[in-house]
PDB file of C-alpha atoms in Angstrom:
ATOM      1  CA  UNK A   1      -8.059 -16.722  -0.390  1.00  0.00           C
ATOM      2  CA  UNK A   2      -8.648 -13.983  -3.226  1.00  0.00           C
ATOM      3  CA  UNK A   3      -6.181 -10.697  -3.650  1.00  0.00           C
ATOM      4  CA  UNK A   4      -8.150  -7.578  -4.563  1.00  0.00           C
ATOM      5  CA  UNK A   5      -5.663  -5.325  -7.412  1.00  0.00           C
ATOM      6  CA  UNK A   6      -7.698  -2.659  -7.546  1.00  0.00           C
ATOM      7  CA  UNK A   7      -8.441  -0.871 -10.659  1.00  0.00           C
ATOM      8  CA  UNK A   8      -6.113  -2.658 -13.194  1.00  0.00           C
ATOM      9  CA  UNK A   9      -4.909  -3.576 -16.916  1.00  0.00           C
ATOM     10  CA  UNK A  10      -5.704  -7.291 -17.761  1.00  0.00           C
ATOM     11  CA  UNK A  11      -3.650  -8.712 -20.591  1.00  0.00           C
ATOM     12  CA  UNK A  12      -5.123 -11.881 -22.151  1.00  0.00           C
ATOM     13  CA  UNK A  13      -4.063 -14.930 -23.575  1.00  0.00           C
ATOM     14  CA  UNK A  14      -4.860 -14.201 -27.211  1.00  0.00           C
ATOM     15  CA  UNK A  15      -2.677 -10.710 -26.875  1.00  0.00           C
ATOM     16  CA  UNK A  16      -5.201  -7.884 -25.952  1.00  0.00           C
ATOM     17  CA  UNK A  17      -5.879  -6.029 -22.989  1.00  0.00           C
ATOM     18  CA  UNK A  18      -8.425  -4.191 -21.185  1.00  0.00           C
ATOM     19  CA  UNK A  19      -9.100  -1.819 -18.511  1.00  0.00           C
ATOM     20  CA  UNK A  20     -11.355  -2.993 -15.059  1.00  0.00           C
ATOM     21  CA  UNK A  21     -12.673  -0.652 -12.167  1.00  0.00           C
ATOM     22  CA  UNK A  22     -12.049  -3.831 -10.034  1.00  0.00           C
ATOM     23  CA  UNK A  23      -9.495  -7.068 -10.673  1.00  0.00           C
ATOM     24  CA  UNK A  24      -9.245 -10.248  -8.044  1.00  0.00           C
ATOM     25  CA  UNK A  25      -7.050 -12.718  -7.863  1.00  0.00           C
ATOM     26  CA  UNK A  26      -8.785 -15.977  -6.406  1.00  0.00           C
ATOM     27  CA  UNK A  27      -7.153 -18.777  -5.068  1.00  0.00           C
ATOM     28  CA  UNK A  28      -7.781 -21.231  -7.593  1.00  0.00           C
ATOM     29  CA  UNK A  29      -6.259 -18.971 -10.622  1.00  0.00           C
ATOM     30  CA  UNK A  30      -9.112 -17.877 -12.052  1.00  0.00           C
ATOM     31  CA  UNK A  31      -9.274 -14.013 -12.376  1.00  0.00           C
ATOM     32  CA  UNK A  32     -12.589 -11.681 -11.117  1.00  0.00           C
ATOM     33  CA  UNK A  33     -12.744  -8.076 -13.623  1.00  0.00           C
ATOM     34  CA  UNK A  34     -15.798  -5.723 -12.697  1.00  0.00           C
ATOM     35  CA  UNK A  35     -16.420  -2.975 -15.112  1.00  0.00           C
ATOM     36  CA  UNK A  36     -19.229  -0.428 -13.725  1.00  0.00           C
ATOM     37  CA  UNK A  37     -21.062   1.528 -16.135  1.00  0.00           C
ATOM     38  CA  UNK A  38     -20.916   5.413 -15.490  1.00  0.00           C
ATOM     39  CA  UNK A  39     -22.468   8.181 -17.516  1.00  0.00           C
ATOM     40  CA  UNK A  40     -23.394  11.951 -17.915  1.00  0.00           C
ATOM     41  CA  UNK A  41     -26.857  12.826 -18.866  1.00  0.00           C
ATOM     42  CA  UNK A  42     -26.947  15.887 -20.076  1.00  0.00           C
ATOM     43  CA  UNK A  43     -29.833  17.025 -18.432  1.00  0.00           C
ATOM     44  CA  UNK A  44     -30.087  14.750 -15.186  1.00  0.00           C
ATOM     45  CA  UNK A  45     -26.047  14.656 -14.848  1.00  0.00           C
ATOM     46  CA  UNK A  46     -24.159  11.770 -13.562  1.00  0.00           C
ATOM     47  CA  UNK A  47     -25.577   7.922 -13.734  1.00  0.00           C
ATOM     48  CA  UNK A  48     -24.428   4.599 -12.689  1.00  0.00           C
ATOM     49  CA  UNK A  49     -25.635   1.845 -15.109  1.00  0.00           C
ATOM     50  CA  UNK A  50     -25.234  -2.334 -14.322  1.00  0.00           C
ATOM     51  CA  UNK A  51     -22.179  -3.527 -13.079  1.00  0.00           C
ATOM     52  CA  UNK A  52     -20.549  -6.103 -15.310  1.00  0.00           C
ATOM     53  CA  UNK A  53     -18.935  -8.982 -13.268  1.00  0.00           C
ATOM     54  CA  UNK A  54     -16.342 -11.794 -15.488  1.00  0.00           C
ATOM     55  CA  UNK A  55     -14.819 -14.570 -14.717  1.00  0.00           C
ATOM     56  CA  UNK A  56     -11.725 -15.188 -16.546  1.00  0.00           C
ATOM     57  CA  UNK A  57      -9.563 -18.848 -16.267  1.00  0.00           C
ATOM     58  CA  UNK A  58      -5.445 -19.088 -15.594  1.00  0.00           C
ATOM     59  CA  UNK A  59      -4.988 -20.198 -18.992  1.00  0.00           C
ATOM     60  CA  UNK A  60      -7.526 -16.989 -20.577  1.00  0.00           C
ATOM     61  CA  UNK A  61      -4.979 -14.459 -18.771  1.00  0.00           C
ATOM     62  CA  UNK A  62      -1.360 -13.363 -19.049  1.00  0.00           C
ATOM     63  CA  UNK A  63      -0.592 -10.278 -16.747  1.00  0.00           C
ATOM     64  CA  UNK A  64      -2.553  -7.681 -14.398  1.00  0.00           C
ATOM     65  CA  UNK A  65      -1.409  -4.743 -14.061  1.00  0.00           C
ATOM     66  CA  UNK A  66      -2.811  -2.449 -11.434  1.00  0.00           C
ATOM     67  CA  UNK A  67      -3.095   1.054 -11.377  1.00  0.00           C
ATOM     68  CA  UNK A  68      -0.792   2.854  -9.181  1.00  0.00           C
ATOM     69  CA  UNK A  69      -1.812   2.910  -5.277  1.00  0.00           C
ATOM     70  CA  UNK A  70      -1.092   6.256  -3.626  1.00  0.00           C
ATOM     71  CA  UNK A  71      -2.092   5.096  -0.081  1.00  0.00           C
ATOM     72  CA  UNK A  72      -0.474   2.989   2.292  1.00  0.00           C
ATOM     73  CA  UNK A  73       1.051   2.049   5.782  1.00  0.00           C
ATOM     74  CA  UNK A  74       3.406   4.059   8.497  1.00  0.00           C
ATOM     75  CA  UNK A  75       4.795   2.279  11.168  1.00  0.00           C
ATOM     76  CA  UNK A  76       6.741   2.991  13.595  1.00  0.00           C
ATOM     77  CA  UNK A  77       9.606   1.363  15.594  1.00  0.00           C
ATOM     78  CA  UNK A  78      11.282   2.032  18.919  1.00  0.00           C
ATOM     79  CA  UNK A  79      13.672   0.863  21.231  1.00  0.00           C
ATOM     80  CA  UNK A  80      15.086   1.860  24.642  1.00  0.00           C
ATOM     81  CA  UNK A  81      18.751   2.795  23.770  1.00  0.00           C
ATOM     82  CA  UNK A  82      21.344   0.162  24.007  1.00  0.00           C
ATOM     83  CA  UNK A  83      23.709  -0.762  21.673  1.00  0.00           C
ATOM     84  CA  UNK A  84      21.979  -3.963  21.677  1.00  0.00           C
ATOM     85  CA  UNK A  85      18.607  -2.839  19.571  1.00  0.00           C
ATOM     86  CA  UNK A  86      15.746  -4.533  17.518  1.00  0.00           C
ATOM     87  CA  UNK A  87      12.912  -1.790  17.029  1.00  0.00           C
ATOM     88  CA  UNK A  88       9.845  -3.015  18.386  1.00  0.00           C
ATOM     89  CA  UNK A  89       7.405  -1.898  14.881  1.00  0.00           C
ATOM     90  CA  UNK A  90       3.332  -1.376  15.190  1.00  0.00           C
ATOM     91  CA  UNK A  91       1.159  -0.087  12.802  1.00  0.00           C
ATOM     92  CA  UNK A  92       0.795   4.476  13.039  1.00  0.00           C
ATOM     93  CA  UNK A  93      -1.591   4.773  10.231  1.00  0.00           C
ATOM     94  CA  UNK A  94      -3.333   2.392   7.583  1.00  0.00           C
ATOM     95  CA  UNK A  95      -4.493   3.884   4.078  1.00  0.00           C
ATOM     96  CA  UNK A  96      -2.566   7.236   3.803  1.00  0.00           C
ATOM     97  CA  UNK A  97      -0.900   9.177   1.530  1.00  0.00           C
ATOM     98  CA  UNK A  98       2.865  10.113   1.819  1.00  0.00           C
ATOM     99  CA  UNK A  99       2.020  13.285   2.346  1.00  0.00           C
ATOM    100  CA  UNK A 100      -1.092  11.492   5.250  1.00  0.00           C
ATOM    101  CA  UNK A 101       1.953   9.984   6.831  1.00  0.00           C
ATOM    102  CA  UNK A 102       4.397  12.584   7.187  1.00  0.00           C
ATOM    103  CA  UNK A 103       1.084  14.027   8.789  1.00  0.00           C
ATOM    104  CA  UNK A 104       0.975  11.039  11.303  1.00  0.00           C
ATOM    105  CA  UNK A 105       4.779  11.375  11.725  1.00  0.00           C
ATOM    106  CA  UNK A 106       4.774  14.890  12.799  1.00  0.00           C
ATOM    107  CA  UNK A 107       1.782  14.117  15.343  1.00  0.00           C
ATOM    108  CA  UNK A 108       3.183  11.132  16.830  1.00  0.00           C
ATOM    109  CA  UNK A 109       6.235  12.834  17.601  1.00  0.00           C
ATOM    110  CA  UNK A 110       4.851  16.207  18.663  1.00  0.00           C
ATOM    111  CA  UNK A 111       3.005  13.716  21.242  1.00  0.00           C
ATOM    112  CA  UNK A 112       5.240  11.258  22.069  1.00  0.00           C
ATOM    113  CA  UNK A 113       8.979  12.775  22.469  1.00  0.00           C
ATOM    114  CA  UNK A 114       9.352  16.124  24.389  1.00  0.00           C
ATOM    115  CA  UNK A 115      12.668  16.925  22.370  1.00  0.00           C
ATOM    116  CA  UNK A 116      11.204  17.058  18.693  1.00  0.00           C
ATOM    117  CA  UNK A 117      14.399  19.365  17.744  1.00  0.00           C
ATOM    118  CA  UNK A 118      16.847  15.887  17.615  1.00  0.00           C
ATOM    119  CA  UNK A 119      14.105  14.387  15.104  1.00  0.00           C
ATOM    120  CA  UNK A 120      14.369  15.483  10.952  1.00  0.00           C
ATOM    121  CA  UNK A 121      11.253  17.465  10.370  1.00  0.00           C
ATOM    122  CA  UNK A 122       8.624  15.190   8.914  1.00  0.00           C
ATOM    123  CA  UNK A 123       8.753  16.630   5.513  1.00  0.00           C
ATOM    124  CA  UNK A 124      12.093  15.543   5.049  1.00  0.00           C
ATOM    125  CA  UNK A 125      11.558  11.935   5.235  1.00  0.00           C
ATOM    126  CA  UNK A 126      12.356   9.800   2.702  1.00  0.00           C
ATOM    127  CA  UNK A 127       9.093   7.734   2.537  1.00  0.00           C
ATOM    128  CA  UNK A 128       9.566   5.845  -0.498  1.00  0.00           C
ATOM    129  CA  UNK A 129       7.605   2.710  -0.304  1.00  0.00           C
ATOM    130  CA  UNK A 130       9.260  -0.520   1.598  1.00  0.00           C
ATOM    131  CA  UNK A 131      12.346   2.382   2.647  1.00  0.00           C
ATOM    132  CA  UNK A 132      13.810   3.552   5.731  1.00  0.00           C
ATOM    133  CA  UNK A 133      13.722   6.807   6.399  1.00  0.00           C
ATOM    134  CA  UNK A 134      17.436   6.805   7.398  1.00  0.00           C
ATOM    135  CA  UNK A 135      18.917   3.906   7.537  1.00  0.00           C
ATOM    136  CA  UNK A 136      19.492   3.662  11.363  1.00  0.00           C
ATOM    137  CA  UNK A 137      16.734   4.671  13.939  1.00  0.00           C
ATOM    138  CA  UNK A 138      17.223   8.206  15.266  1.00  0.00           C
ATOM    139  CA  UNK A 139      18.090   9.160  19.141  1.00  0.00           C
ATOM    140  CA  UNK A 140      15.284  11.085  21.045  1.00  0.00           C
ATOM    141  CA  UNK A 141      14.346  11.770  24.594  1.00  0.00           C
ATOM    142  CA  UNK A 142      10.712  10.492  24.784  1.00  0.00           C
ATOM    143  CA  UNK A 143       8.249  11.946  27.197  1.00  0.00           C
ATOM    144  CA  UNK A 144       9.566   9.847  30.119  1.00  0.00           C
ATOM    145  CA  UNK A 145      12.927  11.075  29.671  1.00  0.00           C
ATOM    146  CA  UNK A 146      14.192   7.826  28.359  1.00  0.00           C
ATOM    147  CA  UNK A 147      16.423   7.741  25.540  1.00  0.00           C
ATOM    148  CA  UNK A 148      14.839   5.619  22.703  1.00  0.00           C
ATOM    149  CA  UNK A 149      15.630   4.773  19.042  1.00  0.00           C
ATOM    150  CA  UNK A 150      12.833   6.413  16.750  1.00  0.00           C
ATOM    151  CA  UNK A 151      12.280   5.000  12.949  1.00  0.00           C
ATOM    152  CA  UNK A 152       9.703   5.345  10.590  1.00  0.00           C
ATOM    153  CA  UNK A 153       8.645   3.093   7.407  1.00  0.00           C
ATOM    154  CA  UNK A 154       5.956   3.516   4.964  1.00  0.00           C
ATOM    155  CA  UNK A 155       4.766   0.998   2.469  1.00  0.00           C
ATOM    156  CA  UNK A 156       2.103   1.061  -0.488  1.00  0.00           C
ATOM    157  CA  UNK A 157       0.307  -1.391  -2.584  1.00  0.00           C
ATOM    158  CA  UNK A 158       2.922  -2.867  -5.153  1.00  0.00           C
ATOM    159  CA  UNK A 159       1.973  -1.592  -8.716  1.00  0.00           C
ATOM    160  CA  UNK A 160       4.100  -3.863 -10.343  1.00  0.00           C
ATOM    161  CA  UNK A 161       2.332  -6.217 -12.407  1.00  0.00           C
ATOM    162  CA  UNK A 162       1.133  -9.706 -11.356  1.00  0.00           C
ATOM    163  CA  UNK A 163       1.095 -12.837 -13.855  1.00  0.00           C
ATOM    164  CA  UNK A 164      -0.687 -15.840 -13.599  1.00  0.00           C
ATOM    165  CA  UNK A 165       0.331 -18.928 -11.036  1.00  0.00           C
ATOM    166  CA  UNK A 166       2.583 -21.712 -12.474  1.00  0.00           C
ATOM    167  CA  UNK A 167       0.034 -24.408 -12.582  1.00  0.00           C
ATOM    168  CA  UNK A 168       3.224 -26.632 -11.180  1.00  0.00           C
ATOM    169  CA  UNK A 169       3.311 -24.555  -8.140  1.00  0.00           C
ATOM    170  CA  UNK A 170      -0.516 -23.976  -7.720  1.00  0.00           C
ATOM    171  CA  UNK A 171      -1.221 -28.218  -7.327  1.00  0.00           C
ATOM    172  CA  UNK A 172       1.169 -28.887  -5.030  1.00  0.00           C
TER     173      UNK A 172
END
């Protein structure tokens, strides 16, 4: 199973780094960089040249660091009211932007709970990655007219950076 960074910094064994348009992980260690070769021509404008594909070993790198993802995943949870809870969570929207999912927020709700006014507004949320909005799920009156418990989480790509596998761990 490989793990696709992104665009990323690659620190090496012998203390440099680099920048890649593409860094994978694969299973066995060994780490996939693909540089692609872009250009302006002055007179025929952009151009895409061949795209350079390495193959680096555990012990050639150190660290990856990818470049900062700005898209993620909103879910949402409910419950029927009860003082006995667990939210049931499902996927709202896949690859958005905060700003996306306060988007999808504001929609879901506008469609799914007839009593939007007991709800913060949308752009209020605190949709910091792997965060609850607010701590505990909020009251509303869904279409129905049941009382449910309404919550909201959004979580992005970690950008924090990624070293190699212990080769202890990896054989076992």
């Amino acid at each position: 199973m490989a793990t696709e960074l992104g665009a990323a910094a690659v620190g090496f064994s012998d203390g440099r780094s680099d920048r890649y348009d593409a860094v994978e992980l694969l299973a066995d260690g060994v780490l996939k960089t693909t540089r692609r070769a872009k250009f302006e021509h002055p007179e025929f404008g952009p151009g895409v040249g061949e795209t350079q594909v390495r193959f680096y070993s555990r012990d050639a790198w150190e660290w990856v660091e990818p470049d900062t993802r700005g898209n993620g995943t909103v879910w949402v949870g409910e419950a029927e009211w009860s003082q006995d809870y667990t939210l049931n969570w499902k996927p709202l929207a896949v690859c958005v932007s905060a700003q996306g999912a306060r988007r999808e927020i504001r929609d879901y709700l506008h469609a799914n709970y007839s009593q939007r006014s007991q709800v913060p507004d949308a752009d209020a949320l605190n949709l910091q990655p792997q965060s609850n909005r607010s701590g505990e799920p909020d009251p509303v009156i869904n279409n129905a007219g049941k009382q449910m418990l309404v919550a909201f989480r959004w979580a992005a790509i970690s950008d924090e950076r990624v070293t190699k596998p212990d080769p202890e761990e990896f054989w076992r």
